[in-house]
mmCIF file of N, CA and C in Angstrom:
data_model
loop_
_atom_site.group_PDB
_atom_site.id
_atom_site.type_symbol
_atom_site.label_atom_id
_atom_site.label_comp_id
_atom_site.label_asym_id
_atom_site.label_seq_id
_atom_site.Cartn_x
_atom_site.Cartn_y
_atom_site.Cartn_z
ATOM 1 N N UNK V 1 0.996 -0.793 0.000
ATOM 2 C CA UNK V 1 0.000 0.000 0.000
ATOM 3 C C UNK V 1 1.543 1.229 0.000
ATOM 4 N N UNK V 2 2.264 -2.926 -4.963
ATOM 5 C CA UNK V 2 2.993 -2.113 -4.475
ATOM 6 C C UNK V 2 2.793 -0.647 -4.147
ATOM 7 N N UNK V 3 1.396 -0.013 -4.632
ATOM 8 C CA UNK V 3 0.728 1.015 -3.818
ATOM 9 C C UNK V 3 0.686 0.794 -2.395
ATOM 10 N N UNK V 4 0.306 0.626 -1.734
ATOM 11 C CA UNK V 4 0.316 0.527 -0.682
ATOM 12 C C UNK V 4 1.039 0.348 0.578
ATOM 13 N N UNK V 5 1.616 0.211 0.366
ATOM 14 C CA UNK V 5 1.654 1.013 0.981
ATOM 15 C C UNK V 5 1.567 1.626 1.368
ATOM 16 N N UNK V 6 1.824 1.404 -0.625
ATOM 17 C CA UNK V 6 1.434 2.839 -0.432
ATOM 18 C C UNK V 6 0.665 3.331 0.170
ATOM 19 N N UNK V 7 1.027 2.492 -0.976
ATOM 20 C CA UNK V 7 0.878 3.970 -0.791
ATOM 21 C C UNK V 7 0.552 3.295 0.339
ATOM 22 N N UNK V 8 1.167 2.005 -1.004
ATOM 23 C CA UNK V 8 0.982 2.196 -0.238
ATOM 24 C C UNK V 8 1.415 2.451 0.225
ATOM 25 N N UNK V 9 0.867 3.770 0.376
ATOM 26 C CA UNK V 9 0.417 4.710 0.647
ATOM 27 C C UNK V 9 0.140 3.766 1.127
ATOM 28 N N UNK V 10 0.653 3.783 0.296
ATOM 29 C CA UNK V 10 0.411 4.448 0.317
ATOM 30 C C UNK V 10 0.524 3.832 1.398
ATOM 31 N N UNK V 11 2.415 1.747 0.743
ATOM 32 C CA UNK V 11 2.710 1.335 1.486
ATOM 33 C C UNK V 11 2.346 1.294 2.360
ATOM 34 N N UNK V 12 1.067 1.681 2.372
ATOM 35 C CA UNK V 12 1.416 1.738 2.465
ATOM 36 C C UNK V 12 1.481 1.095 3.138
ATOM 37 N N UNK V 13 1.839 0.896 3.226
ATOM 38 C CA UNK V 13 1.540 0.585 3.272
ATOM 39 C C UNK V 13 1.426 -0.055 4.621
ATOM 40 N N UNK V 14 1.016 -0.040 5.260
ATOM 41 C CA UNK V 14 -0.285 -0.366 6.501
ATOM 42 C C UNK V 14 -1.002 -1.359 5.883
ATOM 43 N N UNK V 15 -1.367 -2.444 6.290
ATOM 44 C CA UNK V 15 -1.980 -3.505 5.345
ATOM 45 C C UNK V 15 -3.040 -4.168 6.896
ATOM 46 N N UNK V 16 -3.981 -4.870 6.606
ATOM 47 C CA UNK V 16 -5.042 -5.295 7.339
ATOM 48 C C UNK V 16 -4.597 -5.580 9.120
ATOM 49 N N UNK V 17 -5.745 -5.256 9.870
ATOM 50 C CA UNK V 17 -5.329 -5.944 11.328
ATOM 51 C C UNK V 17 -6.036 -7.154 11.630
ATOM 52 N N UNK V 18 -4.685 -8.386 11.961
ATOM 53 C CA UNK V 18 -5.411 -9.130 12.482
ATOM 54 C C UNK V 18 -5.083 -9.313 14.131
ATOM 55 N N UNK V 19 -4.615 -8.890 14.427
ATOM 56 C CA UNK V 19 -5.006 -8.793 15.857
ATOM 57 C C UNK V 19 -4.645 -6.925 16.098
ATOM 58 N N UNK V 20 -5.149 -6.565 17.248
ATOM 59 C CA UNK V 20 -5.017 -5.382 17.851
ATOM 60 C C UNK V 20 -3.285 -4.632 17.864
ATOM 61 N N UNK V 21 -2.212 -5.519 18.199
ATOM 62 C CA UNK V 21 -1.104 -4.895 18.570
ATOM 63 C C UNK V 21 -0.487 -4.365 17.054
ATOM 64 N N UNK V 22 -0.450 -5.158 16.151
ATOM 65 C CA UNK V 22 -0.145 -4.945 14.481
ATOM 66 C C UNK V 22 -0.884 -5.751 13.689
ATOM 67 N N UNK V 23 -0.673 -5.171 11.916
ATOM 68 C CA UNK V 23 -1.410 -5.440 10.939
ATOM 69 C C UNK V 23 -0.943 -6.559 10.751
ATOM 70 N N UNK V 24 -1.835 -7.597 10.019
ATOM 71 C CA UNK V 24 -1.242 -8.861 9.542
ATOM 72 C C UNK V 24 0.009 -8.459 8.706
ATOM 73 N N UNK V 25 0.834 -9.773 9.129
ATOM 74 C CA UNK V 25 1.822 -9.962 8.163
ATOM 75 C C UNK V 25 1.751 -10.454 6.515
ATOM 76 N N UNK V 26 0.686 -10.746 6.103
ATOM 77 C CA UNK V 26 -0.012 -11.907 5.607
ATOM 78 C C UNK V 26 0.436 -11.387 3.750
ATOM 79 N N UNK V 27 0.639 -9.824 3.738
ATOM 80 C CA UNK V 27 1.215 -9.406 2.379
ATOM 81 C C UNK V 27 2.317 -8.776 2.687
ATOM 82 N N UNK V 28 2.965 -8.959 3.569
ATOM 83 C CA UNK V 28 4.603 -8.420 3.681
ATOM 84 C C UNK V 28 5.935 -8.722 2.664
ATOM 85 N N UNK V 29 5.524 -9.719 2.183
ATOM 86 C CA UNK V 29 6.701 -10.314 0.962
ATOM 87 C C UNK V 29 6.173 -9.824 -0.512
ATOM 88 N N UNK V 30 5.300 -8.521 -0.837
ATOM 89 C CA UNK V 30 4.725 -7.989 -1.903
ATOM 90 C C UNK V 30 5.464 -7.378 -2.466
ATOM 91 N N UNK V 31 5.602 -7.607 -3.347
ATOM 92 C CA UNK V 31 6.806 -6.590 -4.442
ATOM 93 C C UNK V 31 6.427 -5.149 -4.921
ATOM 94 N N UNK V 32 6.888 -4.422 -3.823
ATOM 95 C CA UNK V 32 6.528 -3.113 -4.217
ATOM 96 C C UNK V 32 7.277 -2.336 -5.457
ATOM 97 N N UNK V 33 8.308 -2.834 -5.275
ATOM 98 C CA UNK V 33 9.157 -2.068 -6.926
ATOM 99 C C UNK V 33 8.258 -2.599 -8.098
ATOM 100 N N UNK V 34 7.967 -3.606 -8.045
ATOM 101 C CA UNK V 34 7.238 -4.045 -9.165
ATOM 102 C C UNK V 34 6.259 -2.958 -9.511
ATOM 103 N N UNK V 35 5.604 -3.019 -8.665
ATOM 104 C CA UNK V 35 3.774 -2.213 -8.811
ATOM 105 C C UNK V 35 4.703 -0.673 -8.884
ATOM 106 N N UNK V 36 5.493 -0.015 -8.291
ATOM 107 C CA UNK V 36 5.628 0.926 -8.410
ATOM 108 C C UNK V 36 6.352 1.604 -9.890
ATOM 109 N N UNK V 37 6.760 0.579 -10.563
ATOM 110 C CA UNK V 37 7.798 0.241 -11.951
ATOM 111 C C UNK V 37 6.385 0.215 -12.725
ATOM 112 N N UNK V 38 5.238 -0.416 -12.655
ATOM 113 C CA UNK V 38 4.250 -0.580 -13.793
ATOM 114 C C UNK V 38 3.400 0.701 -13.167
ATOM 115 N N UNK V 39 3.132 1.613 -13.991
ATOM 116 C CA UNK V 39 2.289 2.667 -13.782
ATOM 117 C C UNK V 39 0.600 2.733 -13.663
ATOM 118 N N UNK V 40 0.564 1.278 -14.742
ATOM 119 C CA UNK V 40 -0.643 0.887 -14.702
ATOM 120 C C UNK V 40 -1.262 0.092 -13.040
ATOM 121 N N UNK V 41 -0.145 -0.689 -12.666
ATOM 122 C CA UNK V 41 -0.871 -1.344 -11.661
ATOM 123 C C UNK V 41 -1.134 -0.664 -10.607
ATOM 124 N N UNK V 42 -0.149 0.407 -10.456
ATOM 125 C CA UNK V 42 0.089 1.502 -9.444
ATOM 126 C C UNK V 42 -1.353 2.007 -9.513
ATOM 127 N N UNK V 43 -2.076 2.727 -10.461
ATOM 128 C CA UNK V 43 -2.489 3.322 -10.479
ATOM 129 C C UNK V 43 -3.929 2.755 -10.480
ATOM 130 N N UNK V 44 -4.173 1.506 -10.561
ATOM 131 C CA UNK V 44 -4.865 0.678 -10.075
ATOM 132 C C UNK V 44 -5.098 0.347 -8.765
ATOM 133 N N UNK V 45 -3.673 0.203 -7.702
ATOM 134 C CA UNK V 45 -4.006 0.675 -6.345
ATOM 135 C C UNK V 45 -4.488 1.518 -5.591
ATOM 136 N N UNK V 46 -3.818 2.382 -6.671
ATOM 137 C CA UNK V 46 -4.650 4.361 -5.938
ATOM 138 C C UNK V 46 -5.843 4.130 -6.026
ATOM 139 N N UNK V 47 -6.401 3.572 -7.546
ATOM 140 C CA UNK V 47 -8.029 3.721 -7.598
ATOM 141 C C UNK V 47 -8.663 2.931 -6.750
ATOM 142 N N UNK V 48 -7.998 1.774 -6.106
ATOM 143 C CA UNK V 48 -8.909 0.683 -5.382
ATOM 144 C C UNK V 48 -9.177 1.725 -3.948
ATOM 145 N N UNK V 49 -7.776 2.338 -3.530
ATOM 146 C CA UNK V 49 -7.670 2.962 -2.229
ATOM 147 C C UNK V 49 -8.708 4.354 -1.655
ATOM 148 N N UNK V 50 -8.754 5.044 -3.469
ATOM 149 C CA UNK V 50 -9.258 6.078 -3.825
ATOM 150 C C UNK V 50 -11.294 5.515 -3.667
ATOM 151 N N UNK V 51 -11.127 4.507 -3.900
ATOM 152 C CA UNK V 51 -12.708 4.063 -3.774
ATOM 153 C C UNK V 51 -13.288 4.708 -5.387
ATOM 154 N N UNK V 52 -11.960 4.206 -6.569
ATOM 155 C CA UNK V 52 -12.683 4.198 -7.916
ATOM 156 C C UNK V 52 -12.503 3.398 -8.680
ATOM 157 N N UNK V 53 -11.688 2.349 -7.940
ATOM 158 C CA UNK V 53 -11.856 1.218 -9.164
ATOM 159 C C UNK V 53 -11.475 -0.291 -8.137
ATOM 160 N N UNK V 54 -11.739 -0.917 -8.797
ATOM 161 C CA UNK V 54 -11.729 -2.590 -8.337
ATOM 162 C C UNK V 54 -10.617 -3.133 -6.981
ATOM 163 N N UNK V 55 -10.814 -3.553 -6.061
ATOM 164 C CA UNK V 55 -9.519 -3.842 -5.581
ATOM 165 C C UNK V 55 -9.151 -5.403 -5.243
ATOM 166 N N UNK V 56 -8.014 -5.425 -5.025
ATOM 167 C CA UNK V 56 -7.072 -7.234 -4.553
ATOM 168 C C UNK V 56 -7.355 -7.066 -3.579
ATOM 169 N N UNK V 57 -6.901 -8.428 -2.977
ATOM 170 C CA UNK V 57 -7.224 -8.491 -1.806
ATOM 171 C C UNK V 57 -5.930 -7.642 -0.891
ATOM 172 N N UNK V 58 -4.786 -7.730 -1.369
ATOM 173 C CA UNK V 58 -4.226 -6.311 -0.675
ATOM 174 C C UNK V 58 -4.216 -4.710 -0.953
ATOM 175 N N UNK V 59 -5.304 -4.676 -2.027
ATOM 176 C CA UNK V 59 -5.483 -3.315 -2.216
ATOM 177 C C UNK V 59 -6.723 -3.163 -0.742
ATOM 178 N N UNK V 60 -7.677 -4.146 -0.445
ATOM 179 C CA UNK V 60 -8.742 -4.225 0.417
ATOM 180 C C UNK V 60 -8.060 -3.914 1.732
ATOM 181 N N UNK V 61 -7.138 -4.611 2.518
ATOM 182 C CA UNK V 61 -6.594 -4.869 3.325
ATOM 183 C C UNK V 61 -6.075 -3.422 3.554
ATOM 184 N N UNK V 62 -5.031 -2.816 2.569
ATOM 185 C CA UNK V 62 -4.704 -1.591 3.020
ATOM 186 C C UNK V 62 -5.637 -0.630 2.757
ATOM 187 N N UNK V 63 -6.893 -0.347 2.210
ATOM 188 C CA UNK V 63 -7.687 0.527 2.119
ATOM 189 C C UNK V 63 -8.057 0.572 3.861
ATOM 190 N N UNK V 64 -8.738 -0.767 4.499
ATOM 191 C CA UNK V 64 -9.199 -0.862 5.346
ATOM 192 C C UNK V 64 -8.432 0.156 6.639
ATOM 193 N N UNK V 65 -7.036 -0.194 6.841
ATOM 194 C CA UNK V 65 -6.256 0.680 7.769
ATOM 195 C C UNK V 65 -5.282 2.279 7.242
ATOM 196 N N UNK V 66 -5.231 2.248 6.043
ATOM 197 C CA UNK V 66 -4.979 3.380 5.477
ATOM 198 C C UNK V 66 -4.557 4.732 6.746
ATOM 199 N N UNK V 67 -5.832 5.202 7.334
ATOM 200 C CA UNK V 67 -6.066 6.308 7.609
ATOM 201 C C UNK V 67 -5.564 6.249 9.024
ATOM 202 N N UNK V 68 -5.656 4.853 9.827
ATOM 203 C CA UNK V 68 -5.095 4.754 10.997
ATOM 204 C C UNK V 68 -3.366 4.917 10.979
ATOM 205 N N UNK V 69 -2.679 4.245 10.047
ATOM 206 C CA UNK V 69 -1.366 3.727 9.709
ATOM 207 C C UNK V 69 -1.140 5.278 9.353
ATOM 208 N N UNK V 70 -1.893 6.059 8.850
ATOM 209 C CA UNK V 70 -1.229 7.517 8.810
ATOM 210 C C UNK V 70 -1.229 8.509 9.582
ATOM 211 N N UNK V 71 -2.489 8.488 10.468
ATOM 212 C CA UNK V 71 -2.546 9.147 11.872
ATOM 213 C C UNK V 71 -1.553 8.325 13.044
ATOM 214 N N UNK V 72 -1.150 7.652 12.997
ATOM 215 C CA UNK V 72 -0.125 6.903 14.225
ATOM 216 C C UNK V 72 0.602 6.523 13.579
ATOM 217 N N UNK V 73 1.505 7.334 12.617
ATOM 218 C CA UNK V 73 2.820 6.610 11.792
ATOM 219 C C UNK V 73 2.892 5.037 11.800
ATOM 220 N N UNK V 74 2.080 4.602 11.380
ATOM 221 C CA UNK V 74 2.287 3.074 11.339
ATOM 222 C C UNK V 74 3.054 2.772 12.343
ATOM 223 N N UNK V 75 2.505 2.839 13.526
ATOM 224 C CA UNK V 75 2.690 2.517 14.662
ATOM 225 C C UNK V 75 2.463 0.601 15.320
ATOM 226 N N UNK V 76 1.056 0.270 14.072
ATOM 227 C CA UNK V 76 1.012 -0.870 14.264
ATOM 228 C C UNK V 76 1.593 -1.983 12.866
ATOM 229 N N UNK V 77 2.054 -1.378 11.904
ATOM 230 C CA UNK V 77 2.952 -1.864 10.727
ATOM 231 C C UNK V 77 4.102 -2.936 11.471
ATOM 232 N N UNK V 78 4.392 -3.757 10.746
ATOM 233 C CA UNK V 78 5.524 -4.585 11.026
ATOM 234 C C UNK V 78 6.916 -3.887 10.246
ATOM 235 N N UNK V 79 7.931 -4.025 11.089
ATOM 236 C CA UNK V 79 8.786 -3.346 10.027
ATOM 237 C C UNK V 79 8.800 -3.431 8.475
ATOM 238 N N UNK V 80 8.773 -4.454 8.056
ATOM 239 C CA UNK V 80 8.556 -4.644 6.070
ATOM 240 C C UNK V 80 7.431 -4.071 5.890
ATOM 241 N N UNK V 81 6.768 -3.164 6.745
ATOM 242 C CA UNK V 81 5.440 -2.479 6.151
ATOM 243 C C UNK V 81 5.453 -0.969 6.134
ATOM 244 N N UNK V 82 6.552 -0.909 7.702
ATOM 245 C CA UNK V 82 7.189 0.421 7.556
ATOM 246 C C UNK V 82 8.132 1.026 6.794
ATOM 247 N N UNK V 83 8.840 -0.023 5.780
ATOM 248 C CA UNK V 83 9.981 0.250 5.089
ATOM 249 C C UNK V 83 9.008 0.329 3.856
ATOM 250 N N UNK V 84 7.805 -0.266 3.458
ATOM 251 C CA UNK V 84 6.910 -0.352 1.800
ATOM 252 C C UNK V 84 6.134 0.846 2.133
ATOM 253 N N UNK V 85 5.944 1.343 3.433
ATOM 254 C CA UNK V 85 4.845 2.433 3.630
ATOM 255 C C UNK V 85 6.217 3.600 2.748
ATOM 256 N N UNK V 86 7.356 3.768 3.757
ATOM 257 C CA UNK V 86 8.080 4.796 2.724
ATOM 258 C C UNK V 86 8.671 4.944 1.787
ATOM 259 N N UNK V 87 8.639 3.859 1.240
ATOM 260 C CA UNK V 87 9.104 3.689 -0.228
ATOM 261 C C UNK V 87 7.712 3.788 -1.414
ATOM 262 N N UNK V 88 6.809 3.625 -0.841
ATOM 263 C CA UNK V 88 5.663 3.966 -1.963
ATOM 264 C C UNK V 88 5.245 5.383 -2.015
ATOM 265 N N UNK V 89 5.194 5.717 0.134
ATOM 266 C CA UNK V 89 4.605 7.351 -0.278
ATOM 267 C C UNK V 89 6.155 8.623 -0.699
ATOM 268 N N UNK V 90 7.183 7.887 -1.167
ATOM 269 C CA UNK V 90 8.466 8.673 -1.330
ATOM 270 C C UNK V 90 8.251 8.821 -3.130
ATOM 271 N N UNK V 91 7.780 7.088 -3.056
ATOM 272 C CA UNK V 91 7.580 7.794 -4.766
ATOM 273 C C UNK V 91 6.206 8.389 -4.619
ATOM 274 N N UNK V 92 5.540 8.629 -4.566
ATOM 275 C CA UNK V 92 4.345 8.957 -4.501
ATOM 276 C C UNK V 92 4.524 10.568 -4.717
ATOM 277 N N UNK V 93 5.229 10.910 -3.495
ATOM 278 C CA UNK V 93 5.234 12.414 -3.422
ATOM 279 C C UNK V 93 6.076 12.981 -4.667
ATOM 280 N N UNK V 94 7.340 12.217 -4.999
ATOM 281 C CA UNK V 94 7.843 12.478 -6.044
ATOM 282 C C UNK V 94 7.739 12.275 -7.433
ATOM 283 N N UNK V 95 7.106 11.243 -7.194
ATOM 284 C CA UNK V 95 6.541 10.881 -8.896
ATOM 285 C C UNK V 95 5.223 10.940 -9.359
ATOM 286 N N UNK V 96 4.704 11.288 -8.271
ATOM 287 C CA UNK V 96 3.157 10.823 -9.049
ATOM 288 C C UNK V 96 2.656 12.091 -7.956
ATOM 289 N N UNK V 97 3.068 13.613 -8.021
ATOM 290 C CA UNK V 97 2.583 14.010 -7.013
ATOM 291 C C UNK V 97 0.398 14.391 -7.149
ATOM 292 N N UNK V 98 -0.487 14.103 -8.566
ATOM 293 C CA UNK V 98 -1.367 14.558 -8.477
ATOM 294 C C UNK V 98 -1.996 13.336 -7.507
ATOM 295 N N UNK V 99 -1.558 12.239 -7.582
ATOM 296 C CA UNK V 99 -2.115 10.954 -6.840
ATOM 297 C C UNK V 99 -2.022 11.285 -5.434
ATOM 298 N N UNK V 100 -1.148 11.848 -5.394
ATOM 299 C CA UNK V 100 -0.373 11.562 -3.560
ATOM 300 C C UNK V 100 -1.686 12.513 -3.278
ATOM 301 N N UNK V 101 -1.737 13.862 -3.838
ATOM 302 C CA UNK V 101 -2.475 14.709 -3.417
ATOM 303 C C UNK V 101 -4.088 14.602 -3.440
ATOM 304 N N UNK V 102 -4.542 13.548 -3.836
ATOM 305 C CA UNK V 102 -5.597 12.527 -3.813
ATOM 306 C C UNK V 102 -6.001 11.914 -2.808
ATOM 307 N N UNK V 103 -4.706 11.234 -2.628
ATOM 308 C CA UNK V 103 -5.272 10.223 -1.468
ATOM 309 C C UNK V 103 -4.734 11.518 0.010
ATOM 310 N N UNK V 104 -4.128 12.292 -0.292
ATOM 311 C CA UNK V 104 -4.044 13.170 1.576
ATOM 312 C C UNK V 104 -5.486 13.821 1.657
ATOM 313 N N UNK V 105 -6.076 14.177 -0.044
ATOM 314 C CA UNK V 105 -7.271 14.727 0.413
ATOM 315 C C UNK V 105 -8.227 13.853 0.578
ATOM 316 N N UNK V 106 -7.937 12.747 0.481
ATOM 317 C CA UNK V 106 -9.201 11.783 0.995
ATOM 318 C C UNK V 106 -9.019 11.058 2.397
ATOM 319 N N UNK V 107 -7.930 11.017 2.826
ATOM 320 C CA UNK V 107 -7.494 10.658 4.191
ATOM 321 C C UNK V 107 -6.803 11.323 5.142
ATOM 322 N N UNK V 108 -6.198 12.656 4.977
ATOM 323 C CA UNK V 108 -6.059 13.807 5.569
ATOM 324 C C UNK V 108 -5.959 14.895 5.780
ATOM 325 N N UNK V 109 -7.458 15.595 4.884
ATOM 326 C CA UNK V 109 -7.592 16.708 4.025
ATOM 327 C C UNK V 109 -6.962 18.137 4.749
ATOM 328 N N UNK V 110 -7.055 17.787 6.383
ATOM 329 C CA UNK V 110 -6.696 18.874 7.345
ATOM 330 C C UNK V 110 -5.223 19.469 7.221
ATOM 331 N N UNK V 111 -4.215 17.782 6.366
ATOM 332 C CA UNK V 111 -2.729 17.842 6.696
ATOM 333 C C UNK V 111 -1.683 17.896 7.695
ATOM 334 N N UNK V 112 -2.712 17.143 9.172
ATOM 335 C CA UNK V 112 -2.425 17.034 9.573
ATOM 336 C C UNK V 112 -1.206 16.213 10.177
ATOM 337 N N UNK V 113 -0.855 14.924 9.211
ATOM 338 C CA UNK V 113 -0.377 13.974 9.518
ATOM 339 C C UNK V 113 0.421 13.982 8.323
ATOM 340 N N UNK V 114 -0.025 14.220 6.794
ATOM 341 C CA UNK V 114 0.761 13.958 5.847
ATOM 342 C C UNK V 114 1.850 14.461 5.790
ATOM 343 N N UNK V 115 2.315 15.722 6.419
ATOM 344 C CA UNK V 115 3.649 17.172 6.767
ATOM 345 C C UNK V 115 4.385 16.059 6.834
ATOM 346 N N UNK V 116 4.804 15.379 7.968
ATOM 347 C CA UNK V 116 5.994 14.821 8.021
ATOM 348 C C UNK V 116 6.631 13.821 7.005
ATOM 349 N N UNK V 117 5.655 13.109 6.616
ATOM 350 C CA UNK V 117 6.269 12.245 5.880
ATOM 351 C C UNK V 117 6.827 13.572 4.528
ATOM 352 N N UNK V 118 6.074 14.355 4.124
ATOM 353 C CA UNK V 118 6.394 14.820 2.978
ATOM 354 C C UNK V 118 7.590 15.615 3.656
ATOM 355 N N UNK V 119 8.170 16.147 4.829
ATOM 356 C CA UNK V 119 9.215 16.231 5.020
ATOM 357 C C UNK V 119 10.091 16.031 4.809
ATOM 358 N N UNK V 120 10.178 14.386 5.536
ATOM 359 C CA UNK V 120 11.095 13.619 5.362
ATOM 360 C C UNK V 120 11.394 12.665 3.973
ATOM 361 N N UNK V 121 10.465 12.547 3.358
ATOM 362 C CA UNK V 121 10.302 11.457 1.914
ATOM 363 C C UNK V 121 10.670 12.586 0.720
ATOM 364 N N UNK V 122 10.740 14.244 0.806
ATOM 365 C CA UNK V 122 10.658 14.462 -0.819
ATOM 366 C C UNK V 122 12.387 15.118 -1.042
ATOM 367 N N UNK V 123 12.058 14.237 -2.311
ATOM 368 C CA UNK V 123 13.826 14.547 -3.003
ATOM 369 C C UNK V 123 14.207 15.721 -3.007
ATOM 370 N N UNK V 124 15.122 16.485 -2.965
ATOM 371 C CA UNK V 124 15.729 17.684 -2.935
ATOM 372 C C UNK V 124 15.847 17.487 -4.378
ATOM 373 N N UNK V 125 15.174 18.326 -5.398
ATOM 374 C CA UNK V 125 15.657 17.942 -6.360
ATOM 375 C C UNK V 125 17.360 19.206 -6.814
ATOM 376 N N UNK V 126 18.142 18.901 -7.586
ATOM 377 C CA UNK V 126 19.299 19.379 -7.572
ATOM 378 C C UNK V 126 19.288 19.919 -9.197
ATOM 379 N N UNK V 127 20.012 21.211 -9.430
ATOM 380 C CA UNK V 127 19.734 22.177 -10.279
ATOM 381 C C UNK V 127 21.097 21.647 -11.276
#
């Protein structure tokens, strides 16, 4: 939420809870370079996350915790979820910034939570 992370985000990805303390492990071995390398599939995650187009069962999973995993820095992520959460929303912010700005306005329109990561995740780009 390889969105998902992203994104996933969106990595991001934050991916389903099955018990209370952290998210299942259950899509941790997901190839996020992949999905993030095909533009199409990527963008197929956004839409599942975005609530406009079809989703997998780990597009489902991270839709479901999305908004928690970004208000408590993936606090309940397993590390391989915290490392796909910033590697999807790093490209995200940098490559695909109309998407990124999609999903903060659908999960943290206030901006409250998204600041840091875009802090810390966006490239300096160099002149």
């Amino acid at each position: 939420m390889k969105c998902v992370g992203v994104l996933c985000l969106l990595s991001v990805v934050a991916m389903v809870a099955a018990r209370p303390e952290t998210y299942t492990d259950r899509f941790d071995n997901i190839n996020l370079q992949e999905i993030i390398n095909n533009h199409r599939l990527l963008k197929a995650y956004i839409n599942c996350v975005l609530e406009k187009g079809k989703c997998t069962n780990e597009g489902r999973e991270l839709k479901t915790h999305i908004k928690d995993a970004i208000e408590n820095r993936c606090d309940k992520c397993t590390e391989a979820q915290r490392n796909g959460t910033k590697t999807v929303i790093r490209h995200l912010i940098n490559h695909e910034p109309a998407s990124w700005e999609e999903l903060v306005q659908k999960y943290d329109p206030e901006r409250k939570y998204v600041v840091k990561y875009e802090t810390e995740l966006r490239e300096v780009l160099k002149e």
